[in-house]
mmCIF file of C-alpha atoms in Angstrom:
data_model
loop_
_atom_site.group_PDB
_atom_site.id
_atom_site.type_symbol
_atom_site.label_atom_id
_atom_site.label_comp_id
_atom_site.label_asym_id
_atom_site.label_seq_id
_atom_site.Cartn_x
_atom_site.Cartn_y
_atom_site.Cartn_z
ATOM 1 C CA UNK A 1 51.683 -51.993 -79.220
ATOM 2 C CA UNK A 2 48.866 -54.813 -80.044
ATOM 3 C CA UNK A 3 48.988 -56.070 -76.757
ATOM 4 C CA UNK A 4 48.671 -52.276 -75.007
ATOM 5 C CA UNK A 5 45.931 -51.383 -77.133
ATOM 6 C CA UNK A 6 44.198 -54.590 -76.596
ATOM 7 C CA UNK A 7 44.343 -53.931 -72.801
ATOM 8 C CA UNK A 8 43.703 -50.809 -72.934
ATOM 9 C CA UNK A 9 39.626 -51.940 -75.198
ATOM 10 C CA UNK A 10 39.586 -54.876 -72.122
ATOM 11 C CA UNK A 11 39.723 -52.248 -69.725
ATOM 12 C CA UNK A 12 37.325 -49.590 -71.452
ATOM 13 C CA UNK A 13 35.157 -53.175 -71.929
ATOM 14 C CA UNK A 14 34.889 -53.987 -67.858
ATOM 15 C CA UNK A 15 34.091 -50.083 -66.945
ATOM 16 C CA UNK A 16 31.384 -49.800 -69.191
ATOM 17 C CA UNK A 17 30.191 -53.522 -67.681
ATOM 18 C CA UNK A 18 31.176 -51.685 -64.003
ATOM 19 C CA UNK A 19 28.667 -48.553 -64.768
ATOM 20 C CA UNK A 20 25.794 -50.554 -66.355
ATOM 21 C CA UNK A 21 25.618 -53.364 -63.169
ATOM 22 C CA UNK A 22 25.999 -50.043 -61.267
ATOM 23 C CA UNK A 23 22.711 -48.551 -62.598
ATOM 24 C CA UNK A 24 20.985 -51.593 -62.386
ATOM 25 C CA UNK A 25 21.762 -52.105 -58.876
ATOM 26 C CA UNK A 26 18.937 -53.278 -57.012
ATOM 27 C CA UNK A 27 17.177 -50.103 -55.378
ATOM 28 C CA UNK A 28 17.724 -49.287 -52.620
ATOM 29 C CA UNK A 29 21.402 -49.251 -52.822
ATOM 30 C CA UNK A 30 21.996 -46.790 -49.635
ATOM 31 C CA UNK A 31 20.256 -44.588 -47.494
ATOM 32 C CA UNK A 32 17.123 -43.067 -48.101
ATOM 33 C CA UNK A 33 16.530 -39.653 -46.444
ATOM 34 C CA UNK A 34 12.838 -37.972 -45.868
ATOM 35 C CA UNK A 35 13.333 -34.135 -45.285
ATOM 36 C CA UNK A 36 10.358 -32.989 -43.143
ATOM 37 C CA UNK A 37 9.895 -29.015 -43.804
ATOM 38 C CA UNK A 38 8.485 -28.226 -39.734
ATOM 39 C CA UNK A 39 10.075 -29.318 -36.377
ATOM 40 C CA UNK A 40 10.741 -32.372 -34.825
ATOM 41 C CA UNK A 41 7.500 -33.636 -32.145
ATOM 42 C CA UNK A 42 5.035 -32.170 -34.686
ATOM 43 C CA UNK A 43 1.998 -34.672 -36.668
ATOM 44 C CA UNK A 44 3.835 -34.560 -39.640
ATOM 45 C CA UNK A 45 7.627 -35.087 -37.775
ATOM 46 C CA UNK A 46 5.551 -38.132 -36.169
ATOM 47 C CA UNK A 47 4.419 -39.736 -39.083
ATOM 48 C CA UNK A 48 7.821 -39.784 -41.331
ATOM 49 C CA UNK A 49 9.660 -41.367 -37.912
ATOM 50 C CA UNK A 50 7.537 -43.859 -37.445
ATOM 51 C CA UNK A 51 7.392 -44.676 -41.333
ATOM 52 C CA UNK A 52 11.311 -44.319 -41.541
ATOM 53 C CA UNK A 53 11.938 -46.734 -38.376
ATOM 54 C CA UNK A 54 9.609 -49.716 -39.974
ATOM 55 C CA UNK A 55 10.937 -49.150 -43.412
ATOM 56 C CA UNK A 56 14.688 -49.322 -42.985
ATOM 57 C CA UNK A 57 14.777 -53.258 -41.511
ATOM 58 C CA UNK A 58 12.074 -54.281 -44.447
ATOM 59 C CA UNK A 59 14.629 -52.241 -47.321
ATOM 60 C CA UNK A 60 17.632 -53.000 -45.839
ATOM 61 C CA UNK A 61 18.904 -49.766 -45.835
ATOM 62 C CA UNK A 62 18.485 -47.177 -43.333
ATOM 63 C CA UNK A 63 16.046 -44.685 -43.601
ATOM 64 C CA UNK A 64 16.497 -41.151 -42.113
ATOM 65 C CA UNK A 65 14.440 -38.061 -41.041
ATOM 66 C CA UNK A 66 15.670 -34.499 -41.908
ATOM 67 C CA UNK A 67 14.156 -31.751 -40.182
ATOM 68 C CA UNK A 68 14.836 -28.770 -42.790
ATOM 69 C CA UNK A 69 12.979 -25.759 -41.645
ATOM 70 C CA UNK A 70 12.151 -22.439 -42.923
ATOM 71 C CA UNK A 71 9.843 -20.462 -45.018
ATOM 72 C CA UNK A 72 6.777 -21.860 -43.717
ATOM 73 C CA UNK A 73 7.942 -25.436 -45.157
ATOM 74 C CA UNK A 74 9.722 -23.413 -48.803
ATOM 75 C CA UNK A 75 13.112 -24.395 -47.686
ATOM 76 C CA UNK A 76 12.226 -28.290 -47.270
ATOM 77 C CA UNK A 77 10.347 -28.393 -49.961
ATOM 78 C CA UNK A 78 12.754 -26.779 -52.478
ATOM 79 C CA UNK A 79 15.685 -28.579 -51.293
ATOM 80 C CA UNK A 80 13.660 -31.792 -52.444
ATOM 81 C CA UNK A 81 12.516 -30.443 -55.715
ATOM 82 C CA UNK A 82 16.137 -29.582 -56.572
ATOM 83 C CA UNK A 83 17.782 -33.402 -55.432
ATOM 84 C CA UNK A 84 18.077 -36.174 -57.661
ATOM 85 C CA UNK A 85 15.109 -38.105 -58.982
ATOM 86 C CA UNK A 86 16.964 -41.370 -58.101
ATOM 87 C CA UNK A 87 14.592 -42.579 -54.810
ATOM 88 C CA UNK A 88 17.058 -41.740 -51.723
ATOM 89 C CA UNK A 89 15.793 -38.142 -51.062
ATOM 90 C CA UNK A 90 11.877 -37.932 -50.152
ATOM 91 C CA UNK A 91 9.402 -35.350 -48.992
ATOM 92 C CA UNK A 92 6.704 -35.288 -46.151
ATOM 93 C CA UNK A 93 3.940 -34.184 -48.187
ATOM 94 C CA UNK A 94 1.081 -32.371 -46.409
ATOM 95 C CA UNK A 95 -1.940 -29.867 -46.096
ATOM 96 C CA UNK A 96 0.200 -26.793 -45.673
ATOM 97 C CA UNK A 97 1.860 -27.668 -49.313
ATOM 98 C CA UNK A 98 -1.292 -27.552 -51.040
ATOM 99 C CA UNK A 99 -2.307 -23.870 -49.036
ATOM 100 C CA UNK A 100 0.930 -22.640 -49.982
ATOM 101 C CA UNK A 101 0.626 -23.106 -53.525
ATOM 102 C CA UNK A 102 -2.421 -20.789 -54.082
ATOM 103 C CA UNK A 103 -1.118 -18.089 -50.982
ATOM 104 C CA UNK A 104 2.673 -17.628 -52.351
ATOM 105 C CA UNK A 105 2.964 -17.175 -55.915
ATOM 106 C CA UNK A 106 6.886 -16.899 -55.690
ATOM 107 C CA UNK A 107 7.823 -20.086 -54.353
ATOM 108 C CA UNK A 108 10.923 -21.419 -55.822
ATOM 109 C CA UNK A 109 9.746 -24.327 -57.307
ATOM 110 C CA UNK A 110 6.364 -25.535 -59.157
ATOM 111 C CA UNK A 111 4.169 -27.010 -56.595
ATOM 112 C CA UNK A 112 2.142 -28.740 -59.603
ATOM 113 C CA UNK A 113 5.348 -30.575 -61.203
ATOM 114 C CA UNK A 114 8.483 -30.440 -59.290
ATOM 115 C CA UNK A 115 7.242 -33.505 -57.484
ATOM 116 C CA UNK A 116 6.434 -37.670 -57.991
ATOM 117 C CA UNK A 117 4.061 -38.585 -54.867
ATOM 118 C CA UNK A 118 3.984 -41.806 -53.895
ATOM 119 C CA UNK A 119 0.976 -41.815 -51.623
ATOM 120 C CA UNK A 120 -0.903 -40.287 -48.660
ATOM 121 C CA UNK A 121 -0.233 -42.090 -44.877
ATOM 122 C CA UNK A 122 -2.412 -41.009 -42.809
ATOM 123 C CA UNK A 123 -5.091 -38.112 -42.173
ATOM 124 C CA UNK A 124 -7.272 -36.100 -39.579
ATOM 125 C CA UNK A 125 -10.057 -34.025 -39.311
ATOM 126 C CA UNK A 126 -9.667 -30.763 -38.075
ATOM 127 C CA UNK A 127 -11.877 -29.580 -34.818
ATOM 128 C CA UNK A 128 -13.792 -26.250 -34.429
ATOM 129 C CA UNK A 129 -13.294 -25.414 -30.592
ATOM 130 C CA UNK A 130 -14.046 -22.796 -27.953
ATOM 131 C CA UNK A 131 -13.509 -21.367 -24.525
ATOM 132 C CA UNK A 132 -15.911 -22.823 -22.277
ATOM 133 C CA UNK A 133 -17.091 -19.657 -21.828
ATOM 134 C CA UNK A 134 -18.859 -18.771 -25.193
ATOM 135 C CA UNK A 135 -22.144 -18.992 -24.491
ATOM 136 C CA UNK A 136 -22.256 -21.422 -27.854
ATOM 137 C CA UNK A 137 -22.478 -25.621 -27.391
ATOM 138 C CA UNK A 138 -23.274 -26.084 -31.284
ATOM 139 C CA UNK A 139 -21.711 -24.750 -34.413
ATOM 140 C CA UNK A 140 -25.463 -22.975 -35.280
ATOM 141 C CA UNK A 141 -25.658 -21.221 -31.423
ATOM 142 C CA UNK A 142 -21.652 -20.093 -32.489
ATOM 143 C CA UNK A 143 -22.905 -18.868 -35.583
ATOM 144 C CA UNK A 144 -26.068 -17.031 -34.307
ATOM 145 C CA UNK A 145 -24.046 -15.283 -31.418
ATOM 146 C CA UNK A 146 -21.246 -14.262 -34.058
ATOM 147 C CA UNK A 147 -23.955 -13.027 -36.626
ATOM 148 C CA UNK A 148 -25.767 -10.907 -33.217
ATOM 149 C CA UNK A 149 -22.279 -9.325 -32.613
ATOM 150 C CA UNK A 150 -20.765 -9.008 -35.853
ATOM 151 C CA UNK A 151 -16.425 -8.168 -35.085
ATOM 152 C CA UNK A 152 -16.995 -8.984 -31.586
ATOM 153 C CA UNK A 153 -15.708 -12.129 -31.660
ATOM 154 C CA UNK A 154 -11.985 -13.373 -32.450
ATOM 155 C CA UNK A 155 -10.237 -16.933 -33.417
ATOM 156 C CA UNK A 156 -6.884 -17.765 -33.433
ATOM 157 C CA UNK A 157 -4.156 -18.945 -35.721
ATOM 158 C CA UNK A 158 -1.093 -20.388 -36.145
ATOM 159 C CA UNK A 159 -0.329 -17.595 -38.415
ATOM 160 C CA UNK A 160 -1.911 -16.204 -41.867
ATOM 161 C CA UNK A 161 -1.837 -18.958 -44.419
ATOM 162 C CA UNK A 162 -1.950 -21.772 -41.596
ATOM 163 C CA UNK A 163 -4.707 -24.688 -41.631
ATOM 164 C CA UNK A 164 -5.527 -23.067 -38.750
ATOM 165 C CA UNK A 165 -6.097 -19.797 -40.474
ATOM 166 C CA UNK A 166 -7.849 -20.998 -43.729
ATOM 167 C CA UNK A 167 -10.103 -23.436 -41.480
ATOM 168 C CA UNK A 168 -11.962 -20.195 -39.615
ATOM 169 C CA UNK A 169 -11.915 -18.003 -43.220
ATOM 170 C CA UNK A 170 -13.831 -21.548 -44.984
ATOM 171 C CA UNK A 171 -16.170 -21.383 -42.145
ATOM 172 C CA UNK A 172 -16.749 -17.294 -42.100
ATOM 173 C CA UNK A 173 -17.180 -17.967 -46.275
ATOM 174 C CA UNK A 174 -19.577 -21.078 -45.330
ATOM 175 C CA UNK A 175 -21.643 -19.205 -42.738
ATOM 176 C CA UNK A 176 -21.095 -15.344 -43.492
ATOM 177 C CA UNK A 177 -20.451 -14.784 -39.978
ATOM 178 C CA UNK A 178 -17.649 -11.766 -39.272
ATOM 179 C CA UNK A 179 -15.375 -12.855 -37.129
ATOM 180 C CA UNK A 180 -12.105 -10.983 -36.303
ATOM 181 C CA UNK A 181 -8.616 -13.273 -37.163
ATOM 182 C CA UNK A 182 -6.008 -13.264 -34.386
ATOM 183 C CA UNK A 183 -2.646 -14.589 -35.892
ATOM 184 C CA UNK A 184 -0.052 -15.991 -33.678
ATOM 185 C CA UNK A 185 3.888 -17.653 -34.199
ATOM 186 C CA UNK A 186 2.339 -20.815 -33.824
ATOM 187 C CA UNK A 187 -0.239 -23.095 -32.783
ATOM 188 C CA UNK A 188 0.494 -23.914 -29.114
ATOM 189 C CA UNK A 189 0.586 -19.975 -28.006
ATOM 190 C CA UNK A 190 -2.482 -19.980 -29.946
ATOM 191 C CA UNK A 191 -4.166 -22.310 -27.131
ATOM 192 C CA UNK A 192 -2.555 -20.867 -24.400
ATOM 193 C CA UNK A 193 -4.734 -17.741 -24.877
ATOM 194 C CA UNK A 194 -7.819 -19.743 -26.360
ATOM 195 C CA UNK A 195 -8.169 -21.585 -22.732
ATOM 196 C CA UNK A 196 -7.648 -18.198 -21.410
ATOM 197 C CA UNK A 197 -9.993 -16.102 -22.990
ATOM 198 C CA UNK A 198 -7.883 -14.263 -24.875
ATOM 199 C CA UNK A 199 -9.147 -15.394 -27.986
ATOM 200 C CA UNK A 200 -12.575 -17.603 -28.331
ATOM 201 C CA UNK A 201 -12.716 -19.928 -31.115
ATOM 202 C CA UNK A 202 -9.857 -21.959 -33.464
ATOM 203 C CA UNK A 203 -9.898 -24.316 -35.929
ATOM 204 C CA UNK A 204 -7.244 -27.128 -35.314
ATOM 205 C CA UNK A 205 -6.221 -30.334 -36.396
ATOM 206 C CA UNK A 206 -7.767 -33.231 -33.493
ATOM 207 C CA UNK A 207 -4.584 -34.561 -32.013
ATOM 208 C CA UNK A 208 -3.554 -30.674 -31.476
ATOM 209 C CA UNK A 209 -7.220 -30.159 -29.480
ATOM 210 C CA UNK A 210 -7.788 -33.513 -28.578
ATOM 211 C CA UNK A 211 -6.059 -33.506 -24.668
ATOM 212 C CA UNK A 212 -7.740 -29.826 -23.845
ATOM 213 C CA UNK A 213 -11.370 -31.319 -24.984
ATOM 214 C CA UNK A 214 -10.545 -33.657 -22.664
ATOM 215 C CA UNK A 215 -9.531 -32.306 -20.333
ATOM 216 C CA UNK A 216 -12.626 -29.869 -20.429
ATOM 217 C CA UNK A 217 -10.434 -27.044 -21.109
ATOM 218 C CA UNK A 218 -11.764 -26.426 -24.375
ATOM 219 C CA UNK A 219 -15.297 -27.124 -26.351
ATOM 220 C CA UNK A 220 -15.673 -28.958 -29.325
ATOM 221 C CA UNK A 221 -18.546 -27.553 -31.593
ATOM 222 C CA UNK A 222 -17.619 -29.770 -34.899
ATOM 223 C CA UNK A 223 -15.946 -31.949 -36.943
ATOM 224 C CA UNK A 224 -14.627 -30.839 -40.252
ATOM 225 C CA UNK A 225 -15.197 -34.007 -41.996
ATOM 226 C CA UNK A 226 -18.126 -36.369 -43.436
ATOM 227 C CA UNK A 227 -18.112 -38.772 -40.854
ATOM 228 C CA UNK A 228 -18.278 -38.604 -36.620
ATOM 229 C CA UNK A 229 -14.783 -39.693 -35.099
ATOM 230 C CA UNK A 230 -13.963 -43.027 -33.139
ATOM 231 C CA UNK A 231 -11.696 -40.659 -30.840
ATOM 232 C CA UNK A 232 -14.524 -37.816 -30.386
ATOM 233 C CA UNK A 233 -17.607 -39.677 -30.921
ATOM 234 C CA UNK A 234 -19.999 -36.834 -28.967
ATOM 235 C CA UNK A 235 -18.882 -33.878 -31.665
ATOM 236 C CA UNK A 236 -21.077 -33.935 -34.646
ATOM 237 C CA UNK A 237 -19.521 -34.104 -38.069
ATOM 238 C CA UNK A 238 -19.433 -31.260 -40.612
ATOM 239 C CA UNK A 239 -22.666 -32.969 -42.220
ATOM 240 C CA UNK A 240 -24.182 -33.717 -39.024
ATOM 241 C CA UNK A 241 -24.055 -30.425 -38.595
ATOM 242 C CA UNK A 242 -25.714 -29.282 -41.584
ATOM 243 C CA UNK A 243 -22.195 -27.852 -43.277
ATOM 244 C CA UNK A 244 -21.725 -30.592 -45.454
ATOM 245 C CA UNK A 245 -18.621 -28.156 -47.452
ATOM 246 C CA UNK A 246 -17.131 -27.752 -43.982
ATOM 247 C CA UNK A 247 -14.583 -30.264 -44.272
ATOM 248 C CA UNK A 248 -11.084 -29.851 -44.081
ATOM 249 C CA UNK A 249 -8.241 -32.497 -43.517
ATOM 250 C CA UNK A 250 -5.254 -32.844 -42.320
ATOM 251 C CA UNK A 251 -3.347 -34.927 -44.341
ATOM 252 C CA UNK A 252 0.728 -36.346 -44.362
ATOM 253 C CA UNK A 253 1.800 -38.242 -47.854
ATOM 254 C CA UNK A 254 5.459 -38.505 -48.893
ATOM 255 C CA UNK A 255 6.604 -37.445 -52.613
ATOM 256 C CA UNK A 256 9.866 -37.540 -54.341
ATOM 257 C CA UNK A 257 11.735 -35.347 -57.347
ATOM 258 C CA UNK A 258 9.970 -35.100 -60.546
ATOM 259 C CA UNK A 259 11.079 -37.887 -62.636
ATOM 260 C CA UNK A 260 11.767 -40.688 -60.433
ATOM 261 C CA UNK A 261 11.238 -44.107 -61.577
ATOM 262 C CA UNK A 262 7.985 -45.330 -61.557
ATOM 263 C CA UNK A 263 9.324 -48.951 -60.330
ATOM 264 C CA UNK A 264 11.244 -46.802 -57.722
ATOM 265 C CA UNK A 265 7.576 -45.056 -56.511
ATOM 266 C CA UNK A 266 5.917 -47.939 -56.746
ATOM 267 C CA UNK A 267 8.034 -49.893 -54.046
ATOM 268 C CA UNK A 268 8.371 -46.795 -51.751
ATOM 269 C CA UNK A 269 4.181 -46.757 -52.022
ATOM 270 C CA UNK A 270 4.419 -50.531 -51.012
ATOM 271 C CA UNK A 271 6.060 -49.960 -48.069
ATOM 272 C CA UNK A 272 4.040 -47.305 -46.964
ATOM 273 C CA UNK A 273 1.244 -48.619 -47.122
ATOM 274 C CA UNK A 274 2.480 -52.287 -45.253
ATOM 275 C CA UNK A 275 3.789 -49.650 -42.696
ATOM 276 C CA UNK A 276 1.011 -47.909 -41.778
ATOM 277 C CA UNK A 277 -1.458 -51.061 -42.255
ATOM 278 C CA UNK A 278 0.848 -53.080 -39.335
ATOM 279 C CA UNK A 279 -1.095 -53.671 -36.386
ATOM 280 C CA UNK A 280 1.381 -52.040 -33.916
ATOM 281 C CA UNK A 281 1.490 -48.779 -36.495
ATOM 282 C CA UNK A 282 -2.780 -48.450 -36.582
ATOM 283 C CA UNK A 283 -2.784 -48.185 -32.573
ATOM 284 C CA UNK A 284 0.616 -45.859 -32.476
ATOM 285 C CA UNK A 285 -1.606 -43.735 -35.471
ATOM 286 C CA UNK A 286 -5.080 -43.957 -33.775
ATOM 287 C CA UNK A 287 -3.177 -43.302 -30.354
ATOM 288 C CA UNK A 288 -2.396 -39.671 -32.319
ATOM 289 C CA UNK A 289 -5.837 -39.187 -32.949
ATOM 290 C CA UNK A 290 -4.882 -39.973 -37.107
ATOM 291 C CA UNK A 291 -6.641 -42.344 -39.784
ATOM 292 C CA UNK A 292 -4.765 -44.601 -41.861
ATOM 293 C CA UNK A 293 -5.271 -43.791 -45.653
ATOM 294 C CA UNK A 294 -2.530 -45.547 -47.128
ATOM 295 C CA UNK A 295 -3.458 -44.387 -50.896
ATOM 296 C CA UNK A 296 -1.797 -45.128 -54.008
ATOM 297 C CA UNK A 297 0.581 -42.576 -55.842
ATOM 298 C CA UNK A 298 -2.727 -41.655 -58.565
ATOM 299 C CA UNK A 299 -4.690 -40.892 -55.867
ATOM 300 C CA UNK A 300 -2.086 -38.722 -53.808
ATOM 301 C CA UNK A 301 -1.506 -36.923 -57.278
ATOM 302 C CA UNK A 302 -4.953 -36.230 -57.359
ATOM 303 C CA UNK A 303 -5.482 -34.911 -53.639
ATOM 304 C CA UNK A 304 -2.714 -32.395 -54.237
ATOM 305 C CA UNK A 305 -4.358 -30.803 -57.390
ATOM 306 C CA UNK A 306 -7.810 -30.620 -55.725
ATOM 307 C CA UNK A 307 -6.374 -29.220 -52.673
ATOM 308 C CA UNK A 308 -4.176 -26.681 -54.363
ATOM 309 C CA UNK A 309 -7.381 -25.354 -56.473
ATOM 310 C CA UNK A 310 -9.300 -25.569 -53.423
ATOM 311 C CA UNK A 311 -7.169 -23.533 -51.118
ATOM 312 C CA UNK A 312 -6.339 -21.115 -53.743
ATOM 313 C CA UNK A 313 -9.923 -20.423 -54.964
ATOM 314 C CA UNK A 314 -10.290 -20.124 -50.966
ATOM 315 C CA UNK A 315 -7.603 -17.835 -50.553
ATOM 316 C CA UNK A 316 -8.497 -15.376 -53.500
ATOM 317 C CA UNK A 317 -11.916 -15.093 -52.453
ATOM 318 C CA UNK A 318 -10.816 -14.028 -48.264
ATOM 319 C CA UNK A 319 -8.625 -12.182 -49.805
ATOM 320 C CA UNK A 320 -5.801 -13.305 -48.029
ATOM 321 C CA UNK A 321 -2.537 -12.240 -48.394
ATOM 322 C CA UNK A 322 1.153 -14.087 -47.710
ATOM 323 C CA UNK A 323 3.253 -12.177 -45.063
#
């Protein structure tokens, strides 16, 4: 009986040794899967391949992309926020998070704490362009023609709530100008009809615009950001311009579950930010038209919360309303 019960302590003795050397196994332990919220070929889709192919030799585990699509980027996002804060399930991070928390007010998590971020990648400015046949080659002659025929002029989106949709409504709020909004089921029908009249102005990220400028099938008028770009060094920036508030990025970050270790967030941010800084990475990223940012996890945390009050102060004021 001595000697059964004494096994039987030995044995309760090596599984509590078992569990404890489990949780302190060195992370990463297995695979470590990104969920992207939007389709494969995409910026964002892009940006979390490239990251997840140089990150799985230097952890040692592989790292996967998950296209999970839906709701605008809701169903991606949500199926994050609900997995375990334990490192192996991540989130692309981007623009269209931060406009969706101030346009949806019944998403079903809370955009402000459901995540950890661990640090923006990369960004881009967005581009104000035309049909070569507005008679406009500045942002002042496009405003001065869309103030002379107030409603007469359109612009395109990707849909209500896009970055292409609250780009137009910041510069309408900027400028006053009345300019009708044209929503489409994406971006790329949106150019379609933009290089053939259809439509005469959008607001788009550069590596979206960047092959139609070009290719002269479009007109760049300006830059939504402070500074000119290396890839579009003719189009004047938003202060060139004399709009220094017209500036509006697109940005791709990666975030985990609430509550994940900080040592865990802290190595994810390292890697990120040796990915993105490798010389190979920089040309594949300025090849896209993208700047490296490579920003720590305090500084992601506090892009999100000035975006989110941005966007939502933005959307509030246009009115705008989710479909």
């Amino acid at each position: 009986m001595k000697l059964r019960f004494t096994r039987y302590v030995l044995a309760c003795a090596l599984l509590v040794v078992a569990g404890t050397a489990a949780a302190q196994a060195p992370y990463p332990a297995k695979s470590i899967t990104i969920v992207v919220p939007f389709s494969t070929g995409g910026s964002t889709d892009l940006v979390a391949r490239m990251v997840s192919q140089t990150m799985t030799p230097s952890l040692g585990q592989p790292v996967v992309v998950d296209n999970r699509l839906g709701g605008g980027g809701a169903v991606g996002w949500a199926s994050v926020a609900r997995a375990a804060p334990d490192g192996y399930t991540l989130l692309t991070t981007e623009l269209s998070y931060a406009i969706a928390a101030g346009l949806n007010p019944n998403l079903p998590y809370d955009p402000k704490t459901a995540f950890s971020h661990i640090g923006v990648a990369v960004s881009v400015p967005h581009v104000l362009v035309v049909n070569p046949g507005v008679p406009a080659n500045t942002v002042k002659e496009f405003v001065a023609l869309a103030k002379s025929q107030p409603g007469k002029l359109n612009y395109g989106s990707g849909g209500i709530g896009t970055n292409t949709h609250l780009g137009s409504e910041l510069l309408k709020r900027l400028t006053g100008i009345y300019v009708v909004h044209i929503p489409y089921k994406g971006a790329g029908a949106v150019l379609q009809d933009l290089m053939g009249g259809q439509v005469q102005a959008l607001v788009t990220s550069v590596p979206t615009a960047l092959p139609h400028i070009r290719g002269g099938k479009l007109r760049a008028l300006v830059l939504t950001s402070e500074e000119r770009s290396a890839v579009l060094p003719d189009v004047p920036s938003a202060r060139d311009a004399g709009l220094p508030q017209f500036v509006m990025k697109f940005w791709v970050g990666f975030s985990a579950p609430a509550g994940t270790p900080a040592p865990v967030i802290e190595r994810l941010n390292k890697e990120i930010v040796a990915t993105v800084n490798q010389a190979d990475a920089k040309k594949r990223i300025a090849d896209l038209g993208l700047d490296v940012v490579a920003g720590s996890p305090a500084q992601m945390t506090a892009l999100v919360n000035d975006e989110m009050t941005r966007w939502a102060a933005l959307i509030k004021a246009q009115g705008i309303k989710a479909e």
